[in-house]
Short mmCIF file of C-alpha atoms in Angstrom, two decimals:
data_model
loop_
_atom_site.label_atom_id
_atom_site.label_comp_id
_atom_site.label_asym_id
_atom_site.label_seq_id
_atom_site.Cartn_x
_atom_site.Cartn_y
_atom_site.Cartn_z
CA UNK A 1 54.33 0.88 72.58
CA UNK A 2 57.98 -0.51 73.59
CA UNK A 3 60.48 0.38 70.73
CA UNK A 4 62.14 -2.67 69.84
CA UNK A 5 65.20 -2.61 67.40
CA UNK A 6 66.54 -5.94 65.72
CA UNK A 7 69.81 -5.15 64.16
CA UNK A 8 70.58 -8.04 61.22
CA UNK A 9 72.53 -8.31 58.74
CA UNK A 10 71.92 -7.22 55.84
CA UNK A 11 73.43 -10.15 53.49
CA UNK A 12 70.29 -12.04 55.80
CA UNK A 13 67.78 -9.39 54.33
CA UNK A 14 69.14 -10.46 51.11
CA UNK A 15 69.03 -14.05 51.26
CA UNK A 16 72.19 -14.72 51.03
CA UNK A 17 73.21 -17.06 54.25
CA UNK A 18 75.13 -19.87 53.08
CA UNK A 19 74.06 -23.05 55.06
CA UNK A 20 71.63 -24.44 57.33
CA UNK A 21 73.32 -22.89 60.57
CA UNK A 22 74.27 -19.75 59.44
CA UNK A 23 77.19 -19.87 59.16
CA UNK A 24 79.71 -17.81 56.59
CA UNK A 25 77.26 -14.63 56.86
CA UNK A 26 79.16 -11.86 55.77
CA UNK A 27 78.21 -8.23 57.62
CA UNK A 28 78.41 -6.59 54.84
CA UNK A 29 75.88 -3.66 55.78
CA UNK A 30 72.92 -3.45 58.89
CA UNK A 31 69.45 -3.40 58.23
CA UNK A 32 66.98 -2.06 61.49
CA UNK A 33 63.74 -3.81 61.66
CA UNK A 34 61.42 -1.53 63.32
CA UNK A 35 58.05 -1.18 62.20
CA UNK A 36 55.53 -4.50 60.87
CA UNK A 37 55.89 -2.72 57.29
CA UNK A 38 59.72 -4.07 58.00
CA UNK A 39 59.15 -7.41 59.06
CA UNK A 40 56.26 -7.58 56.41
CA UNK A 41 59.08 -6.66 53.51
CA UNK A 42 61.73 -9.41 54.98
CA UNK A 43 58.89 -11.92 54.28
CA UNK A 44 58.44 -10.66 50.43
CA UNK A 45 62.26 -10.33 50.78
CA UNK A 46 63.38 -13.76 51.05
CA UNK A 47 64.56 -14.81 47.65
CA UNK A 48 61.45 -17.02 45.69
CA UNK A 49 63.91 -18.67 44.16
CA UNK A 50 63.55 -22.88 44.00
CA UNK A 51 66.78 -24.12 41.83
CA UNK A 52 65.25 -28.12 40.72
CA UNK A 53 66.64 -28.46 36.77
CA UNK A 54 68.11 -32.00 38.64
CA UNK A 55 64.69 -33.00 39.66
CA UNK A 56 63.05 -33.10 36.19
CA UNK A 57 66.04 -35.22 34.81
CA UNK A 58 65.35 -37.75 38.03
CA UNK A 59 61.47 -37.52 36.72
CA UNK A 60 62.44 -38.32 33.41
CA UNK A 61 60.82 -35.42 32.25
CA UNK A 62 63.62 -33.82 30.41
CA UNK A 63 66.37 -34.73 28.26
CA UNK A 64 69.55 -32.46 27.11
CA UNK A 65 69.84 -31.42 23.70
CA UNK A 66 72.78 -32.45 23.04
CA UNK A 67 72.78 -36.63 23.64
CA UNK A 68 76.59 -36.80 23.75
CA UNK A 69 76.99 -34.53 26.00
CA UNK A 70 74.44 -36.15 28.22
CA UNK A 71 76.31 -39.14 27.68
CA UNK A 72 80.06 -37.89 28.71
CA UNK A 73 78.50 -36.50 31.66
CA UNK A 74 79.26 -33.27 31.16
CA UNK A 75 76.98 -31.89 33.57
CA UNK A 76 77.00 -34.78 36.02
CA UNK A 77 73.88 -34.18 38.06
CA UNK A 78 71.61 -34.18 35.02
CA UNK A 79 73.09 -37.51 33.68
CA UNK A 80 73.19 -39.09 36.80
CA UNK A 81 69.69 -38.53 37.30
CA UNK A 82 68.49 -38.87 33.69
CA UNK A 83 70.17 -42.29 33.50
CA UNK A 84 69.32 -43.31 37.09
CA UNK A 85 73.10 -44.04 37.90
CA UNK A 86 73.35 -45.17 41.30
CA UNK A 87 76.87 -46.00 40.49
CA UNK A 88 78.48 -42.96 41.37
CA UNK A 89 78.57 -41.30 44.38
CA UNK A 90 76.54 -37.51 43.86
CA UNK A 91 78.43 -36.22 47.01
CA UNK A 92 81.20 -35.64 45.11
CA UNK A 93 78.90 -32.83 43.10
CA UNK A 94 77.02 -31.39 45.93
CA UNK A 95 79.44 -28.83 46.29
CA UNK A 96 77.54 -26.07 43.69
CA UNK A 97 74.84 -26.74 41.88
CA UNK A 98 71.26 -26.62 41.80
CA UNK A 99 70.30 -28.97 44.34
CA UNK A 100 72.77 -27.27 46.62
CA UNK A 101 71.48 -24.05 46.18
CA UNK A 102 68.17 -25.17 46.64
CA UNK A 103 69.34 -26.50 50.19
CA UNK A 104 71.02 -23.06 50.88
CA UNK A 105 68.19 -20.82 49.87
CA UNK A 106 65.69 -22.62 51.73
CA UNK A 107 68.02 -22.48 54.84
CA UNK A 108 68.38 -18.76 53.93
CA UNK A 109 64.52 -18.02 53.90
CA UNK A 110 64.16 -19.88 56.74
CA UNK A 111 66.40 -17.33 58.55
CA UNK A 112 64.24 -14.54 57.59
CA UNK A 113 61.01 -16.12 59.05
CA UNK A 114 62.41 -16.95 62.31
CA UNK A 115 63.16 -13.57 62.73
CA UNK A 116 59.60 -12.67 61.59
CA UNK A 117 58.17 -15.05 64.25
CA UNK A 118 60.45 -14.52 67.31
CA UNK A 119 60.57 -10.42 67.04
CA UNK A 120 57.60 -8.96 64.78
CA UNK A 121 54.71 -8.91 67.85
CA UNK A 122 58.00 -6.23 69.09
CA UNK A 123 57.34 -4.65 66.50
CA UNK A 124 56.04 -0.53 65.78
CA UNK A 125 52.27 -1.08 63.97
CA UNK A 126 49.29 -2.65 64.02
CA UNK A 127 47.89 -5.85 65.61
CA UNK A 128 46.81 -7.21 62.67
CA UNK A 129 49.94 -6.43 60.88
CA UNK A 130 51.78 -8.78 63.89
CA UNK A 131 49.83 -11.48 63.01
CA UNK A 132 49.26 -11.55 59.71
CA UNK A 133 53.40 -11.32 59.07
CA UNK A 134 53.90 -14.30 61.91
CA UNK A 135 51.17 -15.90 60.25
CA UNK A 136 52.71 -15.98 56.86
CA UNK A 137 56.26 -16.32 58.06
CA UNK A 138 55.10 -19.93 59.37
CA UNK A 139 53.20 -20.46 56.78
CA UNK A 140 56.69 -19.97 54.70
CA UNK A 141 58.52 -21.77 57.08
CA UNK A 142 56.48 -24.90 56.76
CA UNK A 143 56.91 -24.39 53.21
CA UNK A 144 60.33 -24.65 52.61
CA UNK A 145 60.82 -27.62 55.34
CA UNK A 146 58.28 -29.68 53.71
CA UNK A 147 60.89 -28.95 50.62
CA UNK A 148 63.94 -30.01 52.00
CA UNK A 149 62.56 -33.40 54.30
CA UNK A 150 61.22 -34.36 50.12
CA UNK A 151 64.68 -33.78 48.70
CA UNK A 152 67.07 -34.90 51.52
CA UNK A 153 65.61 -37.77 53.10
CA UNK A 154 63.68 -40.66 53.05
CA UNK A 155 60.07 -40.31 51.59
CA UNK A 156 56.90 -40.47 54.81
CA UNK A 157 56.62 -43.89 55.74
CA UNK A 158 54.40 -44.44 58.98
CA UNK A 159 56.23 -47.54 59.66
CA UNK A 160 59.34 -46.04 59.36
CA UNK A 161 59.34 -42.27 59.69
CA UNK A 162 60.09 -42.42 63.86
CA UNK A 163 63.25 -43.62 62.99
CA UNK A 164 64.51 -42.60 59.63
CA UNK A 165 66.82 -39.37 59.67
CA UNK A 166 65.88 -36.35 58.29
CA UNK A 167 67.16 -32.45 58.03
CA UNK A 168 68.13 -29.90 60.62
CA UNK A 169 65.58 -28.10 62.10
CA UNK A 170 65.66 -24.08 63.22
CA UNK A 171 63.32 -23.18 65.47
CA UNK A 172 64.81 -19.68 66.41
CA UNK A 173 67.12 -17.39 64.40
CA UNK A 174 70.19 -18.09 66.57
CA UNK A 175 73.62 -17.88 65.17
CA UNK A 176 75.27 -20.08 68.60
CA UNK A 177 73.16 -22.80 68.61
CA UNK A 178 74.01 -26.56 67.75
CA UNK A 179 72.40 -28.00 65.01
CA UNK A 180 70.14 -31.03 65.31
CA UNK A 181 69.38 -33.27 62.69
CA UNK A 182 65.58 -34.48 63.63
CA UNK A 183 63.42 -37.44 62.35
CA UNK A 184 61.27 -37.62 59.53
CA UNK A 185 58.39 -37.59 62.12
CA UNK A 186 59.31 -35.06 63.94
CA UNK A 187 60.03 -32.76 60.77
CA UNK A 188 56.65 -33.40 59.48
CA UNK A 189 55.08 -32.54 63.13
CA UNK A 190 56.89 -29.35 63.37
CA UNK A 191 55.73 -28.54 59.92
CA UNK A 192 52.34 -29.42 60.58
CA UNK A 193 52.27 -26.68 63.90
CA UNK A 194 53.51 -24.21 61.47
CA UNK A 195 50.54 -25.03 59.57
CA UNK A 196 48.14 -25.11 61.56
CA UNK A 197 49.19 -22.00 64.00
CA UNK A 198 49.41 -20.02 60.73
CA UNK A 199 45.72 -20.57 58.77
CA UNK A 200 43.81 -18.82 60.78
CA UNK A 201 45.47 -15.65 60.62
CA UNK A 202 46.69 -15.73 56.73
CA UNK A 203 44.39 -13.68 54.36
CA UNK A 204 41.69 -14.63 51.73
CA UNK A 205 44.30 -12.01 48.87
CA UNK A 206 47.41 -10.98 49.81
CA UNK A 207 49.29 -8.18 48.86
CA UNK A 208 50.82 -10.37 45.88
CA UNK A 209 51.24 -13.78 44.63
CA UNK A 210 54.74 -13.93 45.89
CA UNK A 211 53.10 -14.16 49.54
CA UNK A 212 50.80 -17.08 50.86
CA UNK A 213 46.86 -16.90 51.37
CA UNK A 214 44.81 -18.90 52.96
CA UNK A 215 43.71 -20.78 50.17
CA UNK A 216 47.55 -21.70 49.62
CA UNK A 217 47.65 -22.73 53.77
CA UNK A 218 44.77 -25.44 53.07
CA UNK A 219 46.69 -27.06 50.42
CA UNK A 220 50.09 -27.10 51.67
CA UNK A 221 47.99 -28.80 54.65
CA UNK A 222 46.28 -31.03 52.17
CA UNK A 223 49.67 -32.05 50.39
CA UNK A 224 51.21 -32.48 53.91
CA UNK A 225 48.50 -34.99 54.81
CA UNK A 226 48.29 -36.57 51.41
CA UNK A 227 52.15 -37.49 51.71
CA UNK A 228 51.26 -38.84 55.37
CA UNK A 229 48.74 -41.31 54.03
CA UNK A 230 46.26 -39.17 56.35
CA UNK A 231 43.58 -39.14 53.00
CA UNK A 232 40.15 -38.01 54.84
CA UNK A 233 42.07 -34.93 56.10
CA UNK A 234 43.95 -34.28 53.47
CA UNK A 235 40.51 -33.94 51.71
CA UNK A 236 39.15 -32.04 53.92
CA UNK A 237 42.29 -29.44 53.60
CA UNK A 238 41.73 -29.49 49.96
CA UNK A 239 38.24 -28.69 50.27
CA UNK A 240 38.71 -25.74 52.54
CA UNK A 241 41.36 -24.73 50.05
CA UNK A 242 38.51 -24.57 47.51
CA UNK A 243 36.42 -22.24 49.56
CA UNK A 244 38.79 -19.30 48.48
CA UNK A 245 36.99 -15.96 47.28
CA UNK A 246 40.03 -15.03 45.16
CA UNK A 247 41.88 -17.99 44.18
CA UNK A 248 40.34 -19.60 40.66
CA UNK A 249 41.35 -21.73 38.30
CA UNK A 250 43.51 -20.30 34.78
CA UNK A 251 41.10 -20.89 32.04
CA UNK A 252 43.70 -21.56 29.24
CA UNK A 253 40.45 -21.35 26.77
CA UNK A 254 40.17 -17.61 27.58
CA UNK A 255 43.79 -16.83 26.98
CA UNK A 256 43.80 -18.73 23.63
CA UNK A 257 40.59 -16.53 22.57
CA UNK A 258 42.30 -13.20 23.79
CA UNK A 259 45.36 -14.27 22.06
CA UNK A 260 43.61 -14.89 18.33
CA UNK A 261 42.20 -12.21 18.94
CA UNK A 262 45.11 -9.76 18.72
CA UNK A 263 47.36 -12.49 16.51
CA UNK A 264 44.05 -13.84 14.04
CA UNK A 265 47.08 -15.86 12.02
CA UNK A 266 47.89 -17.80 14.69
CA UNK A 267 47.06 -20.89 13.02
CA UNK A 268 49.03 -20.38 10.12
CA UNK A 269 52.13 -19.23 12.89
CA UNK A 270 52.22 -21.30 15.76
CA UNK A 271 55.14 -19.98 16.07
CA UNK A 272 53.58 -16.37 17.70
CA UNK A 273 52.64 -18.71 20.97
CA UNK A 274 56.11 -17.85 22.00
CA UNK A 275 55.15 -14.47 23.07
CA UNK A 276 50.84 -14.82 22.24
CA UNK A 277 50.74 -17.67 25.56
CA UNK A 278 50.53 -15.71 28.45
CA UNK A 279 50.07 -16.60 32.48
CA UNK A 280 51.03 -13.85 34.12
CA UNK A 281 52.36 -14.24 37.87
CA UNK A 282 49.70 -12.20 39.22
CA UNK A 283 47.40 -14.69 38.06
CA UNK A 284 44.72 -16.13 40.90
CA UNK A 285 45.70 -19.47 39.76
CA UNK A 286 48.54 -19.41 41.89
CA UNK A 287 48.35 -19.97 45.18
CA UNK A 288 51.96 -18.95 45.80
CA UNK A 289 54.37 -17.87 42.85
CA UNK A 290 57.73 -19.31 43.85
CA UNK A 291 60.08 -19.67 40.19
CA UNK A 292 62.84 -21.97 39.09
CA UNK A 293 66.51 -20.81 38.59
CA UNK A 294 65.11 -18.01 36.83
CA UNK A 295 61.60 -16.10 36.25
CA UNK A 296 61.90 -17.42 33.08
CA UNK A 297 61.78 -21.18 34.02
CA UNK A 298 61.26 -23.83 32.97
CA UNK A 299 62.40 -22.53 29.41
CA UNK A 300 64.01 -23.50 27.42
CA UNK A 301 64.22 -26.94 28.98
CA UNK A 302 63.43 -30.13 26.37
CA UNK A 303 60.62 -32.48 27.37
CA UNK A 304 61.33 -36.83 26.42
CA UNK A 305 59.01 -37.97 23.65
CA UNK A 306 57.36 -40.60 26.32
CA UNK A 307 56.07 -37.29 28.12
CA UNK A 308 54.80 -35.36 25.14
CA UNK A 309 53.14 -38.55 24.16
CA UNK A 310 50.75 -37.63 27.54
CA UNK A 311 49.12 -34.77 25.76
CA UNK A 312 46.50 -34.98 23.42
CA UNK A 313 48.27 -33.08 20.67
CA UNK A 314 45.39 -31.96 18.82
CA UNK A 315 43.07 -29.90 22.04
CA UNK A 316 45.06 -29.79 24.84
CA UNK A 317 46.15 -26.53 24.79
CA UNK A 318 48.96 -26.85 27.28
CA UNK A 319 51.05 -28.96 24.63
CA UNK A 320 49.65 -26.75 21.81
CA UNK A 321 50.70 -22.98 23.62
CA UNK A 322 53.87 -23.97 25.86
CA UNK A 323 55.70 -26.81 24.41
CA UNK A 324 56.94 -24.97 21.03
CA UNK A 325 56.29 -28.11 19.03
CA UNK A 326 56.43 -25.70 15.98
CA UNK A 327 60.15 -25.31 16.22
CA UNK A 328 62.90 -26.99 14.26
CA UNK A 329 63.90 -30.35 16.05
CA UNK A 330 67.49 -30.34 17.38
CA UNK A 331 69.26 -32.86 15.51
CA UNK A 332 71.54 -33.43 18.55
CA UNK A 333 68.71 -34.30 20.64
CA UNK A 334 66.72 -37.02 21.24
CA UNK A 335 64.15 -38.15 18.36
CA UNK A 336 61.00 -36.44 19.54
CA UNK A 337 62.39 -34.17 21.80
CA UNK A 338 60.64 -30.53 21.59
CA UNK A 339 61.05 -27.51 24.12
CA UNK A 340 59.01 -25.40 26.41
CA UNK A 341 58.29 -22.79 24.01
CA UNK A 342 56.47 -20.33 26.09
CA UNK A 343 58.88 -17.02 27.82
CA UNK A 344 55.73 -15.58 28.84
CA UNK A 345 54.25 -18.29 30.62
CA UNK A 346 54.91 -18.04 34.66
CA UNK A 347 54.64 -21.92 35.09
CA UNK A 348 55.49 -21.67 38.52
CA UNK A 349 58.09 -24.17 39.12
CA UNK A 350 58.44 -24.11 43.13
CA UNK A 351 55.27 -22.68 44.67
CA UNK A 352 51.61 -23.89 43.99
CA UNK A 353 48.58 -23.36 41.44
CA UNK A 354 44.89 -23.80 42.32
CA UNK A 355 45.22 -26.62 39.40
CA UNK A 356 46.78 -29.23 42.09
CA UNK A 357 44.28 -28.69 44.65
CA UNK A 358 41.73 -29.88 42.25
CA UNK A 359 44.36 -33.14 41.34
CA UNK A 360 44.97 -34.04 45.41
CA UNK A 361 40.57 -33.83 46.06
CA UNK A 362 40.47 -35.97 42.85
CA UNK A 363 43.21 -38.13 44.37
CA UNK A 364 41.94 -38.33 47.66
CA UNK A 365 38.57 -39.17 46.23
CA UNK A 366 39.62 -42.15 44.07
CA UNK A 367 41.73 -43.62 47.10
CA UNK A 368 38.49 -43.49 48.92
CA UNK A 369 36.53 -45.50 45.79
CA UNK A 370 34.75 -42.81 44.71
CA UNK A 371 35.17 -42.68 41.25
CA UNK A 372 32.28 -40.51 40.60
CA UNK A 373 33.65 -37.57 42.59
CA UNK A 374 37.34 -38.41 41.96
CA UNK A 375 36.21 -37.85 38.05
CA UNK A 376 33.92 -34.39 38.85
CA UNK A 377 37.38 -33.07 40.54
CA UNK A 378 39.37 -34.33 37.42
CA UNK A 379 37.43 -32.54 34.70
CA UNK A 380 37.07 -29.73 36.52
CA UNK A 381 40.31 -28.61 35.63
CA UNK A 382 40.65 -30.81 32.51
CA UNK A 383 38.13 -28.22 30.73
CA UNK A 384 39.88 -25.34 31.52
CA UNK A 385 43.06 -27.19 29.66
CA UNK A 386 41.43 -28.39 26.72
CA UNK A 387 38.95 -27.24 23.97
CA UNK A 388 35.43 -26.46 24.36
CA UNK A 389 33.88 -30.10 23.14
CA UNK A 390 36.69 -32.03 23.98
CA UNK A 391 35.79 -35.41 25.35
CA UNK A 392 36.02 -35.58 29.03
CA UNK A 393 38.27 -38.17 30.77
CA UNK A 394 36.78 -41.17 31.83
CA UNK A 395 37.23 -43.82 34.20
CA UNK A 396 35.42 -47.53 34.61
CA UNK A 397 36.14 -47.72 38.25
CA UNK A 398 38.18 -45.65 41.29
CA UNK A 399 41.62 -47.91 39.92
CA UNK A 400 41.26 -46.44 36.20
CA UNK A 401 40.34 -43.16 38.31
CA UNK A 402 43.18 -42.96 40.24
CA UNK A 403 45.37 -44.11 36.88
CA UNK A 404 43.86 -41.41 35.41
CA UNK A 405 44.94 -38.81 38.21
CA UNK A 406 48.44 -39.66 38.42
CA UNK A 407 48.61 -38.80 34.19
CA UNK A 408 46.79 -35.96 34.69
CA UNK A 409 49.40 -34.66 37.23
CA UNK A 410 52.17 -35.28 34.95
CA UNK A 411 50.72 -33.14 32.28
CA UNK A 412 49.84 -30.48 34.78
CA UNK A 413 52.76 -30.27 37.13
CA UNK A 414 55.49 -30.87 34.38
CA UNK A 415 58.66 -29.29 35.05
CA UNK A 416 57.88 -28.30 39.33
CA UNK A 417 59.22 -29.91 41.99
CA UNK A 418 55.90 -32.69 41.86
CA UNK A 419 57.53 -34.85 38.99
CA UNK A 420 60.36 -36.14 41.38
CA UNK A 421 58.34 -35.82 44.54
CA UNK A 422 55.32 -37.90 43.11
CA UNK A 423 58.11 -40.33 42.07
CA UNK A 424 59.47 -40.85 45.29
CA UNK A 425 55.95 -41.21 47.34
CA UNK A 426 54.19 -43.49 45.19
CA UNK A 427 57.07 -46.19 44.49
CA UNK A 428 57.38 -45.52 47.66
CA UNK A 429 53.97 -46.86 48.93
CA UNK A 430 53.41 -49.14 45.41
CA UNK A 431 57.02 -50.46 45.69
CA UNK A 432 56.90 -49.87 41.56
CA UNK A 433 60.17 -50.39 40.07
CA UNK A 434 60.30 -47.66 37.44
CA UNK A 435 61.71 -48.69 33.68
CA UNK A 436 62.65 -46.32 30.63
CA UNK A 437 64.61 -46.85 27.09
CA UNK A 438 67.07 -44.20 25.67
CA UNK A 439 68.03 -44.86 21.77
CA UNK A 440 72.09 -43.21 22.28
CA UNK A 441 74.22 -41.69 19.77
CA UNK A 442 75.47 -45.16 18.78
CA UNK A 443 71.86 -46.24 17.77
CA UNK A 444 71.82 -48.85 20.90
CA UNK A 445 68.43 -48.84 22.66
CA UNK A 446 69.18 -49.09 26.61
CA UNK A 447 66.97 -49.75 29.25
CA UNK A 448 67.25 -47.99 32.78
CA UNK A 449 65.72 -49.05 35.99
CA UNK A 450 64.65 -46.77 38.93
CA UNK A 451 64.39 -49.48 42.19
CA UNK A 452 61.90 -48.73 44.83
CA UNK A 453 64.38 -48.65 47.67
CA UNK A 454 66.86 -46.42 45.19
CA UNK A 455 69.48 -44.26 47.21
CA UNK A 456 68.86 -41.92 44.34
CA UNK A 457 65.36 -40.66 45.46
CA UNK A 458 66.86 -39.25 48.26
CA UNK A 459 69.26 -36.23 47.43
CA UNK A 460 72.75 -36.23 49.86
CA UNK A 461 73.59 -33.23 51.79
CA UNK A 462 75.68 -30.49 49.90
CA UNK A 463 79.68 -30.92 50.94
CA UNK A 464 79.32 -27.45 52.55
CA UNK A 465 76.64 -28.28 54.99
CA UNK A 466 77.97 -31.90 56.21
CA UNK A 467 81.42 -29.63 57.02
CA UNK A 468 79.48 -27.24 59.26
CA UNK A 469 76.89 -29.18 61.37
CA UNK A 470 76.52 -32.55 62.74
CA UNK A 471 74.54 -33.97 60.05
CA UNK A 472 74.64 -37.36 59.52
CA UNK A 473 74.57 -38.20 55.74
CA UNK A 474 71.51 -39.57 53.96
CA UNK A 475 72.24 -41.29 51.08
CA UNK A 476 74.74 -41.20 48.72
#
């Protein structure tokens, strides 16, 4: 077989290039890539990490605990978002920052997969090795584009999506060639190749949950299609993702049984669910482990009162294991206010759990008025949240169905990256203007609006990137 040597380097490997055209890479070192077992490690080597604390202000999931701080705008891209300021202009933050580093790290993995994709079938090793690694690299790929189109431009709109702007797209790992910014359609359709050149080659278990299965290609098809409007495929994705041999959902029932178990005065000590609540990242619920600014997100991060309120207090065992509504309340905070209590649970902030497939079939279903299946899908994974006995959720008809699904994927996919992108699709596609109060450190109760057409759902370029390509700006 023909030797053939890519030389990188090695701050690539690492994850570390800067900007969407790769620019300020710094040879610090040279890594060869000559075997599959080295473009199969680049893959696991891309850094999982998926920086979003901005996101779950803009959701109005969180709040800081301390209120005048939030209210000096200490940390401006948490009170801009948190008090849905479209007065200022955020491009005067993008310069560090989550957000930014989410666009840089994203940009940085991307890197990695081209390389995987243009040069692995080169490679020293098996034929099954070549396409399994180009299979996931694509798979990966698709992953983290369908992650920066949702944060830096306009939400899919069929109407609209030909012409509205959206990011820069790499094809090939080439360090000469001109950007191009490309269309919200056009990202989506490259995306969707990825896709759909990857499933048949990605496997039923991979090596570990930081990799993608097939079970996590159907989804991120089905999510892809859901955002497009495109429901009878998207169902039909989420179906197929269902078919998986490994993947299953986490029965939080078990865990709380294996946990009183070893800690039988749990009861009495709620507070022992800071170490007794357990989901490992190994876990088959995920369908690809991807974490927050740390492996330790999304603690300790405090939820609003107005999303604890959600939870039934008393069986679902989500609020009663992770949200550390045993500790003292922070008298700086806001009334209510209680943190995610839980170091040992791997919540999974930017990849995907089996737990939303279930929530887009149940979706898809109620969209199609089927209330009866849309409610099957529903409890499905409400039991496996809940105690044994618990009454099931219940709908009259596919609206209160669908009602009940969006709730049911706040509770669920609190504090990832689906908080501020459900926000953006659905007023979006409702046109709902979005309305909350906030009681400040003066006693005044003030009420924020979120507009349907809000520049703010749309996140504006980091400073670094608009200086190094021919991006045209998004929003503001």
């Amino acid at each position: 077989m023909k030797k053939y040597i890519v030389v990188i380097w090695l701050s690539l490997v690492m994850g570390l290039v800067s900007c969407d055209n790769y620019l300020d890479v710094v040879p610090k070192g040279e890594a060869v890539l000559n075997s599959t077992d080295d473009y199969l490690g680049l893959i696991e080597a891309a850094n999982p990490k998926f920086s979003m604390t901005s996101f779950w202000y803009m959701a109005n999931e969180v709040t800081y605990y301390k209120k005048a701080e939030l209210e000096s705008y200490l940390y401006p891209m948490y009170s801009i978002g948190f008090f849905w300021d479209e007065s200022v202009d955020r491009y005067n933050y993008m310069v560090d920052g989550d957000i930014a580093e989410l666009y840089s790290d994203c940009y940085s993995r991307i890197a990695s997969y081209n390389v995987v994709v243009e040069h692995m079938n080169d490679a020293e090793g098996p034929d099954t090795d070549k396409k399994l690694g180009i299979a996931q690299a694509k798979i990966m790929r698709a992953y983290n584009y369908f992650f920066l189109v949702n944060t830096f431009a306009k939400p899919y709109k069929k109407e609209t999506a030909a012409t509205d702007m959206g990011i820069i797209i790499h094809k090939k790992f080439d360090l000469e060639s001109e950007s191009k910014q490309y269309t919200v359609k056009e990202v989506y359709e490259f995306i969707e190749q990825d896709i759909e050149e990857a499933l048949a080659d990605l496997p039923e278990q991979a090596l570990n949950s930081y990799r993608p299965t097939k079970g996590f290609g159907y989804a991120l098809q089905a999510k892809v299609r859901l955002y497009k409007g495109e429901i009878d495929l998207a169902l039909e994705s989420g179906l197929n993702a269902l078919k998986s041999s490994y993947h299953k959902l986490w029965d939080m029932n078990e865990m709380y049984n294996e946990a009183l178990a070893t800690y039988p005065f749990l009861p009495t000590m709620p507070s022992m669910w800071m170490t007794a609540a357990k989901l490992e990242d190994s876990n088959p619920e995920h369908l690809l482990y991807q974490f927050g600014h740390t492996n330790t997100d999304p603690y300790p991060q405090y939820a609003r009162k107005e999303m604890l309120d959600l939870y039934d207090k008393n069986n679902d065992l989500r609020y009663i294991t992770c949200w550390g509504y045993y500790m003292p309340p922070r008298p700086t905070a806001e009334t209510g206010a209680i943190m995610f209590g839980s170091t040992n649970v791997k919540w999974n902030p930017g990849g995907m759990r089996l737990s939303e497939v279930y929530l887009m079939i149940a979706e898809c279903y109620a969209r199609k008025d089927d209330k009866d299946n849309a409610m099957k899908y529903l409890n499905d994974l409400y039991r496996n949240r809940v105690f044994p006995g618990t009454a099931e959720l219940t709908a009259a008809d596919a609206d209160e169905a669908f009602k009940l699904v969006r709730e049911e994927r706040k509770r669920e996919l609190v504090l990832t990256y689906n908080g501020f992108f459900d926000m953006r699709r659905f007023c979006t596609e409702f046109n709902e203007t979005l309305t909350k109060t906030y009681v400040n450190e003066a006693g005044e109760t003030k009420t924020y609006s979120l507009r349907p057409d809000s520049p703010l759902l749309v996140w504006p370029f980091p400073q670094q990137a608009m200086e190094t390509s021919n991006l045209v700006q998004n929003t503001k």
